[in-house]
């Protein structure tokens, strides 16, 4: 895919019937998401992009590593792809989802496309992710939006970047929306934000994730969280008691005992409530794109029909009937590859610059 092959947007009007879009940037002619029949199963759609053969090598793209200090004693690792004159280009800060990392397939996919279109790209590892457990004594959680506010401010003040975009998937989508709402348009360098399947209300999302129909995802995330907790405890002896972990059967139990306490929340319920970007959607004041699927297995579509979202003129919502969780995998069309959401991200930023 090249930038020339990225078409423009069209307004999608069949609200509550097919694809949903609130056209807030005078956009026209975006390709609708129409997956093959087999991929209209939400679970197949969710899993297919992860296992589909794909060349997402970034070997020919310049790459440097950078540590961002977001609070005393805590650093986040960013993988940076700078254009020859970085200050003359817009910059995408990419944030992965739960138990992902800077090398997740969608992070590399967006990075390759965006760099080819002339953007700087910074692929961030959240705290403790991507082999960075040693860089902070804390765990990562859905409420740490301050990390990304600080990264935006550093890139603006130190690097003199003037057009910065926050882009996040799933948990990362919640983080970038929350950070943007908290900034309330007061940081001129923040040009906009894009979130794919963001868990803007963790209470409802975790409840859906723990339903029997989502057993495969729930067990995947829970086992990965437990393994990470063991690695983390080995690096910081005495900080966490691992004895309770063996009896934990749900993510909500894990978050109540470990994540919430570590993050300074009263308990898991308090963490889930306060960490959600839903509380600050009405404060977002920069161009915003939210992509979600009506059939996402564990991000309820009803979250995106709230007045706070719909009435905010800065927010554009694209919500195809199908797409699964961060899947949006279809047949190649109009010169694009099969990764529809990635193409919409680059398209949205290209039209806004």
PDB file of N, CA and C in Angstrom, residues 26-104:
ATOM      1  N   UNK A  26     -15.600  16.030   7.148  1.00  0.00           N
ATOM      2  CA  UNK A  26     -15.969  16.226   5.747  1.00  0.00           C
ATOM      3  C   UNK A  26     -15.246  15.218   4.856  1.00  0.00           C
ATOM      4  N   UNK A  27     -15.356  13.943   5.232  1.00  0.00           N
ATOM      5  CA  UNK A  27     -14.638  12.878   4.537  1.00  0.00           C
ATOM      6  C   UNK A  27     -15.607  12.106   3.650  1.00  0.00           C
ATOM      7  N   UNK A  28     -15.097  11.611   2.572  1.00  0.00           N
ATOM      8  CA  UNK A  28     -15.934  10.914   1.598  1.00  0.00           C
ATOM      9  C   UNK A  28     -15.184   9.727   1.008  1.00  0.00           C
ATOM     10  N   UNK A  29     -15.950   8.697   0.662  1.00  0.00           N
ATOM     11  CA  UNK A  29     -15.465   7.573  -0.146  1.00  0.00           C
ATOM     12  C   UNK A  29     -14.506   6.608   0.536  1.00  0.00           C
ATOM     13  N   UNK A  30     -14.590   6.425   1.846  1.00  0.00           N
ATOM     14  CA  UNK A  30     -13.758   5.397   2.454  1.00  0.00           C
ATOM     15  C   UNK A  30     -14.318   4.016   2.130  1.00  0.00           C
ATOM     16  N   UNK A  31     -13.464   3.033   1.868  1.00  0.00           N
ATOM     17  CA  UNK A  31     -13.975   1.684   1.587  1.00  0.00           C
ATOM     18  C   UNK A  31     -14.684   1.113   2.809  1.00  0.00           C
ATOM     19  N   UNK A  32     -15.878   0.595   2.619  1.00  0.00           N
ATOM     20  CA  UNK A  32     -16.568  -0.063   3.723  1.00  0.00           C
ATOM     21  C   UNK A  32     -15.892  -1.394   4.015  1.00  0.00           C
ATOM     22  N   UNK A  33     -16.122  -1.896   5.219  1.00  0.00           N
ATOM     23  CA  UNK A  33     -15.503  -3.165   5.598  1.00  0.00           C
ATOM     24  C   UNK A  33     -16.468  -4.297   5.273  1.00  0.00           C
ATOM     25  N   UNK A  34     -16.103  -5.128   4.305  1.00  0.00           N
ATOM     26  CA  UNK A  34     -16.967  -6.221   3.853  1.00  0.00           C
ATOM     27  C   UNK A  34     -16.161  -7.516   3.835  1.00  0.00           C
ATOM     28  N   UNK A  35     -16.134  -8.240   4.939  1.00  0.00           N
ATOM     29  CA  UNK A  35     -15.323  -9.463   5.016  1.00  0.00           C
ATOM     30  C   UNK A  35     -15.971 -10.622   4.271  1.00  0.00           C
ATOM     31  N   UNK A  36     -15.179 -11.600   3.873  1.00  0.00           N
ATOM     32  CA  UNK A  36     -15.744 -12.822   3.289  1.00  0.00           C
ATOM     33  C   UNK A  36     -16.679 -13.507   4.288  1.00  0.00           C
ATOM     34  N   UNK A  37     -17.541 -14.349   3.784  1.00  0.00           N
ATOM     35  CA  UNK A  37     -18.561 -14.978   4.614  1.00  0.00           C
ATOM     36  C   UNK A  37     -17.949 -15.706   5.808  1.00  0.00           C
ATOM     37  N   UNK A  38     -16.889 -16.477   5.602  1.00  0.00           N
ATOM     38  CA  UNK A  38     -16.277 -17.242   6.674  1.00  0.00           C
ATOM     39  C   UNK A  38     -15.781 -16.330   7.792  1.00  0.00           C
ATOM     40  N   UNK A  39     -15.292 -15.153   7.438  1.00  0.00           N
ATOM     41  CA  UNK A  39     -14.733 -14.253   8.433  1.00  0.00           C
ATOM     42  C   UNK A  39     -15.791 -13.388   9.115  1.00  0.00           C
ATOM     43  N   UNK A  40     -17.045 -13.643   8.833  1.00  0.00           N
ATOM     44  CA  UNK A  40     -18.101 -12.911   9.543  1.00  0.00           C
ATOM     45  C   UNK A  40     -18.394 -13.521  10.908  1.00  0.00           C
ATOM     46  N   UNK A  41     -17.720 -14.601  11.216  1.00  0.00           N
ATOM     47  CA  UNK A  41     -17.731 -15.128  12.573  1.00  0.00           C
ATOM     48  C   UNK A  41     -16.746 -14.301  13.387  1.00  0.00           C
ATOM     49  N   UNK A  42     -17.222 -13.725  14.485  1.00  0.00           N
ATOM     50  CA  UNK A  42     -16.403 -12.778  15.244  1.00  0.00           C
ATOM     51  C   UNK A  42     -15.121 -13.407  15.780  1.00  0.00           C
ATOM     52  N   UNK A  43     -15.182 -14.675  16.156  1.00  0.00           N
ATOM     53  CA  UNK A  43     -14.002 -15.323  16.724  1.00  0.00           C
ATOM     54  C   UNK A  43     -12.964 -15.624  15.640  1.00  0.00           C
ATOM     55  N   UNK A  44     -13.426 -16.082  14.483  1.00  0.00           N
ATOM     56  CA  UNK A  44     -12.504 -16.313  13.368  1.00  0.00           C
ATOM     57  C   UNK A  44     -11.860 -14.993  12.957  1.00  0.00           C
ATOM     58  N   UNK A  45     -12.680 -13.932  12.906  1.00  0.00           N
ATOM     59  CA  UNK A  45     -12.162 -12.626  12.527  1.00  0.00           C
ATOM     60  C   UNK A  45     -11.118 -12.124  13.520  1.00  0.00           C
ATOM     61  N   UNK A  46     -11.348 -12.352  14.796  1.00  0.00           N
ATOM     62  CA  UNK A  46     -10.408 -11.899  15.822  1.00  0.00           C
ATOM     63  C   UNK A  46      -9.070 -12.597  15.703  1.00  0.00           C
ATOM     64  N   UNK A  47      -9.086 -13.890  15.400  1.00  0.00           N
ATOM     65  CA  UNK A  47      -7.865 -14.690  15.403  1.00  0.00           C
ATOM     66  C   UNK A  47      -7.130 -14.702  14.062  1.00  0.00           C
ATOM     67  N   UNK A  48      -7.851 -14.517  12.957  1.00  0.00           N
ATOM     68  CA  UNK A  48      -7.248 -14.667  11.632  1.00  0.00           C
ATOM     69  C   UNK A  48      -6.032 -13.773  11.400  1.00  0.00           C
ATOM     70  N   UNK A  49      -6.088 -12.471  11.716  1.00  0.00           N
ATOM     71  CA  UNK A  49      -4.912 -11.622  11.409  1.00  0.00           C
ATOM     72  C   UNK A  49      -3.662 -12.044  12.163  1.00  0.00           C
ATOM     73  N   UNK A  50      -3.826 -12.613  13.341  1.00  0.00           N
ATOM     74  CA  UNK A  50      -2.667 -13.013  14.135  1.00  0.00           C
ATOM     75  C   UNK A  50      -1.877 -14.131  13.454  1.00  0.00           C
ATOM     76  N   UNK A  51      -2.582 -15.013  12.752  1.00  0.00           N
ATOM     77  CA  UNK A  51      -1.927 -16.198  12.200  1.00  0.00           C
ATOM     78  C   UNK A  51      -1.775 -16.165  10.677  1.00  0.00           C
ATOM     79  N   UNK A  52      -2.304 -15.137  10.029  1.00  0.00           N
ATOM     80  CA  UNK A  52      -2.192 -15.070   8.575  1.00  0.00           C
ATOM     81  C   UNK A  52      -0.757 -14.700   8.193  1.00  0.00           C
ATOM     82  N   UNK A  53      -0.148 -15.434   7.260  1.00  0.00           N
ATOM     83  CA  UNK A  53       1.232 -15.117   6.859  1.00  0.00           C
ATOM     84  C   UNK A  53       1.332 -13.680   6.350  1.00  0.00           C
ATOM     85  N   UNK A  54       2.362 -12.972   6.839  1.00  0.00           N
ATOM     86  CA  UNK A  54       2.461 -11.566   6.498  1.00  0.00           C
ATOM     87  C   UNK A  54       3.902 -11.094   6.628  1.00  0.00           C
ATOM     88  N   UNK A  55       4.346 -10.302   5.694  1.00  0.00           N
ATOM     89  CA  UNK A  55       5.684  -9.725   5.776  1.00  0.00           C
ATOM     90  C   UNK A  55       5.584  -8.341   6.398  1.00  0.00           C
ATOM     91  N   UNK A  56       5.968  -8.234   7.661  1.00  0.00           N
ATOM     92  CA  UNK A  56       5.945  -6.938   8.333  1.00  0.00           C
ATOM     93  C   UNK A  56       7.356  -6.594   8.830  1.00  0.00           C
ATOM     94  N   UNK A  57       8.323  -6.950   8.007  1.00  0.00           N
ATOM     95  CA  UNK A  57       9.701  -6.620   8.343  1.00  0.00           C
ATOM     96  C   UNK A  57       9.901  -5.106   8.252  1.00  0.00           C
ATOM     97  N   UNK A  58      10.600  -4.556   9.216  1.00  0.00           N
ATOM     98  CA  UNK A  58      10.912  -3.123   9.219  1.00  0.00           C
ATOM     99  C   UNK A  58      12.404  -2.895   9.008  1.00  0.00           C
ATOM    100  N   UNK A  59      13.090  -3.866   8.432  1.00  0.00           N
ATOM    101  CA  UNK A  59      14.544  -3.807   8.313  1.00  0.00           C
ATOM    102  C   UNK A  59      15.016  -2.635   7.470  1.00  0.00           C
ATOM    103  N   UNK A  60      14.253  -2.219   6.497  1.00  0.00           N
ATOM    104  CA  UNK A  60      14.677  -1.132   5.620  1.00  0.00           C
ATOM    105  C   UNK A  60      14.241   0.236   6.126  1.00  0.00           C
ATOM    106  N   UNK A  61      13.646   0.269   7.298  1.00  0.00           N
ATOM    107  CA  UNK A  61      13.189   1.533   7.881  1.00  0.00           C
ATOM    108  C   UNK A  61      14.116   1.901   9.030  1.00  0.00           C
ATOM    109  N   UNK A  62      14.625   3.124   9.065  1.00  0.00           N
ATOM    110  CA  UNK A  62      15.514   3.527  10.161  1.00  0.00           C
ATOM    111  C   UNK A  62      14.871   3.287  11.518  1.00  0.00           C
ATOM    112  N   UNK A  63      15.652   2.861  12.483  1.00  0.00           N
ATOM    113  CA  UNK A  63      15.103   2.503  13.801  1.00  0.00           C
ATOM    114  C   UNK A  63      16.103   2.853  14.902  1.00  0.00           C
ATOM    115  N   UNK A  64      15.608   3.505  15.926  1.00  0.00           N
ATOM    116  CA  UNK A  64      16.402   3.765  17.124  1.00  0.00           C
ATOM    117  C   UNK A  64      15.538   3.477  18.343  1.00  0.00           C
ATOM    118  N   UNK A  65      16.192   3.220  19.470  1.00  0.00           N
ATOM    119  CA  UNK A  65      15.469   3.001  20.720  1.00  0.00           C
ATOM    120  C   UNK A  65      15.590   4.246  21.592  1.00  0.00           C
ATOM    121  N   UNK A  66      14.532   4.488  22.364  1.00  0.00           N
ATOM    122  CA  UNK A  66      14.523   5.667  23.239  1.00  0.00           C
ATOM    123  C   UNK A  66      13.776   5.343  24.521  1.00  0.00           C
ATOM    124  N   UNK A  67      14.329   5.766  25.640  1.00  0.00           N
ATOM    125  CA  UNK A  67      13.684   5.599  26.928  1.00  0.00           C
ATOM    126  C   UNK A  67      13.020   6.906  27.331  1.00  0.00           C
ATOM    127  N   UNK A  68      11.742   6.826  27.669  1.00  0.00           N
ATOM    128  CA  UNK A  68      10.985   7.976  28.140  1.00  0.00           C
ATOM    129  C   UNK A  68      10.763   7.826  29.640  1.00  0.00           C
ATOM    130  N   UNK A  69      11.215   8.789  30.419  1.00  0.00           N
ATOM    131  CA  UNK A  69      10.966   8.787  31.863  1.00  0.00           C
ATOM    132  C   UNK A  69       9.632   9.474  32.112  1.00  0.00           C
ATOM    133  N   UNK A  70       8.637   8.709  32.548  1.00  0.00           N
ATOM    134  CA  UNK A  70       7.288   9.262  32.705  1.00  0.00           C
ATOM    135  C   UNK A  70       6.959   9.610  34.152  1.00  0.00           C
ATOM    136  N   UNK A  71       7.707   9.045  35.082  1.00  0.00           N
ATOM    137  CA  UNK A  71       7.626   9.433  36.480  1.00  0.00           C
ATOM    138  C   UNK A  71       8.906   8.909  37.154  1.00  0.00           C
ATOM    139  N   UNK A  72       9.250   9.408  38.329  1.00  0.00           N
ATOM    140  CA  UNK A  72      10.505   8.975  38.954  1.00  0.00           C
ATOM    141  C   UNK A  72      10.601   7.458  39.081  1.00  0.00           C
ATOM    142  N   UNK A  73      11.688   6.903  38.582  1.00  0.00           N
ATOM    143  CA  UNK A  73      11.926   5.474  38.673  1.00  0.00           C
ATOM    144  C   UNK A  73      11.246   4.639  37.613  1.00  0.00           C
ATOM    145  N   UNK A  74      10.532   5.273  36.678  1.00  0.00           N
ATOM    146  CA  UNK A  74       9.801   4.533  35.646  1.00  0.00           C
ATOM    147  C   UNK A  74      10.180   5.036  34.265  1.00  0.00           C
ATOM    148  N   UNK A  75      10.591   4.110  33.406  1.00  0.00           N
ATOM    149  CA  UNK A  75      10.894   4.421  32.020  1.00  0.00           C
ATOM    150  C   UNK A  75      10.106   3.497  31.100  1.00  0.00           C
ATOM    151  N   UNK A  76       9.712   4.034  29.946  1.00  0.00           N
ATOM    152  CA  UNK A  76       9.048   3.261  28.901  1.00  0.00           C
ATOM    153  C   UNK A  76       9.943   3.262  27.672  1.00  0.00           C
ATOM    154  N   UNK A  77      10.039   2.111  27.033  1.00  0.00           N
ATOM    155  CA  UNK A  77      10.878   1.974  25.844  1.00  0.00           C
ATOM    156  C   UNK A  77      10.062   2.225  24.588  1.00  0.00           C
ATOM    157  N   UNK A  78      10.538   3.149  23.770  1.00  0.00           N
ATOM    158  CA  UNK A  78       9.929   3.404  22.475  1.00  0.00           C
ATOM    159  C   UNK A  78      10.869   3.012  21.351  1.00  0.00           C
ATOM    160  N   UNK A  79      10.327   2.374  20.318  1.00  0.00           N
ATOM    161  CA  UNK A  79      11.078   2.058  19.112  1.00  0.00           C
ATOM    162  C   UNK A  79      10.723   3.131  18.088  1.00  0.00           C
ATOM    163  N   UNK A  80      11.703   3.954  17.727  1.00  0.00           N
ATOM    164  CA  UNK A  80      11.443   5.164  16.946  1.00  0.00           C
ATOM    165  C   UNK A  80      11.877   4.993  15.494  1.00  0.00           C
ATOM    166  N   UNK A  81      11.027   5.438  14.599  1.00  0.00           N
ATOM    167  CA  UNK A  81      11.320   5.452  13.169  1.00  0.00           C
ATOM    168  C   UNK A  81      11.182   6.903  12.701  1.00  0.00           C
ATOM    169  N   UNK A  82      12.309   7.593  12.583  1.00  0.00           N
ATOM    170  CA  UNK A  82      12.295   9.013  12.266  1.00  0.00           C
ATOM    171  C   UNK A  82      12.500   9.250  10.776  1.00  0.00           C
ATOM    172  N   UNK A  83      11.744  10.176  10.224  1.00  0.00           N
ATOM    173  CA  UNK A  83      11.988  10.655   8.869  1.00  0.00           C
ATOM    174  C   UNK A  83      13.298  11.452   8.852  1.00  0.00           C
ATOM    175  N   UNK A  84      13.874  11.706   7.677  1.00  0.00           N
ATOM    176  CA  UNK A  84      15.153  12.435   7.619  1.00  0.00           C
ATOM    177  C   UNK A  84      15.128  13.779   8.337  1.00  0.00           C
ATOM    178  N   UNK A  85      13.994  14.484   8.283  1.00  0.00           N
ATOM    179  CA  UNK A  85      13.830  15.745   9.017  1.00  0.00           C
ATOM    180  C   UNK A  85      12.593  15.619   9.897  1.00  0.00           C
ATOM    181  N   UNK A  86      12.746  15.027  11.069  1.00  0.00           N
ATOM    182  CA  UNK A  86      11.586  14.683  11.914  1.00  0.00           C
ATOM    183  C   UNK A  86      10.652  15.848  12.215  1.00  0.00           C
ATOM    184  N   UNK A  87      11.203  17.030  12.454  1.00  0.00           N
ATOM    185  CA  UNK A  87      10.360  18.156  12.846  1.00  0.00           C
ATOM    186  C   UNK A  87       9.436  18.619  11.734  1.00  0.00           C
ATOM    187  N   UNK A  88       9.691  18.182  10.510  1.00  0.00           N
ATOM    188  CA  UNK A  88       8.859  18.576   9.382  1.00  0.00           C
ATOM    189  C   UNK A  88       7.747  17.573   9.101  1.00  0.00           C
ATOM    190  N   UNK A  89       7.693  16.500   9.881  1.00  0.00           N
ATOM    191  CA  UNK A  89       6.702  15.442   9.650  1.00  0.00           C
ATOM    192  C   UNK A  89       5.808  15.263  10.859  1.00  0.00           C
ATOM    193  N   UNK A  90       4.582  14.806  10.616  1.00  0.00           N
ATOM    194  CA  UNK A  90       3.708  14.412  11.716  1.00  0.00           C
ATOM    195  C   UNK A  90       4.234  13.123  12.342  1.00  0.00           C
ATOM    196  N   UNK A  91       3.870  12.893  13.596  1.00  0.00           N
ATOM    197  CA  UNK A  91       4.399  11.757  14.352  1.00  0.00           C
ATOM    198  C   UNK A  91       3.262  10.933  14.924  1.00  0.00           C
ATOM    199  N   UNK A  92       3.324   9.617  14.734  1.00  0.00           N
ATOM    200  CA  UNK A  92       2.361   8.697  15.327  1.00  0.00           C
ATOM    201  C   UNK A  92       3.009   7.973  16.499  1.00  0.00           C
ATOM    202  N   UNK A  93       2.393   8.067  17.670  1.00  0.00           N
ATOM    203  CA  UNK A  93       2.805   7.293  18.837  1.00  0.00           C
ATOM    204  C   UNK A  93       1.846   6.116  18.944  1.00  0.00           C
ATOM    205  N   UNK A  94       2.345   4.903  18.774  1.00  0.00           N
ATOM    206  CA  UNK A  94       1.511   3.707  18.767  1.00  0.00           C
ATOM    207  C   UNK A  94       1.568   3.017  20.124  1.00  0.00           C
ATOM    208  N   UNK A  95       0.392   2.627  20.638  1.00  0.00           N
ATOM    209  CA  UNK A  95       0.293   1.974  21.946  1.00  0.00           C
ATOM    210  C   UNK A  95      -0.479   0.664  21.786  1.00  0.00           C
ATOM    211  N   UNK A  96       0.117  -0.429  22.217  1.00  0.00           N
ATOM    212  CA  UNK A  96      -0.455  -1.767  22.041  1.00  0.00           C
ATOM    213  C   UNK A  96      -1.502  -2.093  23.102  1.00  0.00           C
ATOM    214  N   UNK A  97      -2.123  -3.244  22.950  1.00  0.00           N
ATOM    215  CA  UNK A  97      -3.150  -3.695  23.881  1.00  0.00           C
ATOM    216  C   UNK A  97      -2.612  -4.607  24.970  1.00  0.00           C
ATOM    217  N   UNK A  98      -3.538  -5.184  25.735  1.00  0.00           N
ATOM    218  CA  UNK A  98      -3.203  -6.053  26.859  1.00  0.00           C
ATOM    219  C   UNK A  98      -2.314  -7.202  26.405  1.00  0.00           C
ATOM    220  N   UNK A  99      -1.175  -7.362  27.072  1.00  0.00           N
ATOM    221  CA  UNK A  99      -0.199  -8.412  26.806  1.00  0.00           C
ATOM    222  C   UNK A  99       0.361  -8.375  25.387  1.00  0.00           C
ATOM    223  N   UNK A 100       0.296  -7.202  24.763  1.00  0.00           N
ATOM    224  CA  UNK A 100       0.978  -6.997  23.501  1.00  0.00           C
ATOM    225  C   UNK A 100       2.326  -6.343  23.762  1.00  0.00           C
ATOM    226  N   UNK A 101       2.929  -5.816  22.695  1.00  0.00           N
ATOM    227  CA  UNK A 101       4.201  -5.109  22.836  1.00  0.00           C
ATOM    228  C   UNK A 101       4.441  -4.308  21.564  1.00  0.00           C
ATOM    229  N   UNK A 102       5.569  -3.620  21.516  1.00  0.00           N
ATOM    230  CA  UNK A 102       5.888  -2.797  20.354  1.00  0.00           C
ATOM    231  C   UNK A 102       6.042  -3.624  19.086  1.00  0.00           C
ATOM    232  N   UNK A 103       6.290  -4.940  19.235  1.00  0.00           N
ATOM    233  CA  UNK A 103       6.459  -5.803  18.074  1.00  0.00           C
ATOM    234  C   UNK A 103       5.201  -6.574  17.694  1.00  0.00           C
ATOM    235  N   UNK A 104       4.077  -6.287  18.321  1.00  0.00           N
ATOM    236  CA  UNK A 104       2.819  -6.936  17.916  1.00  0.00           C
ATOM    237  C   UNK A 104       2.572  -6.669  16.429  1.00  0.00           C
TER     238      UNK A 104
END
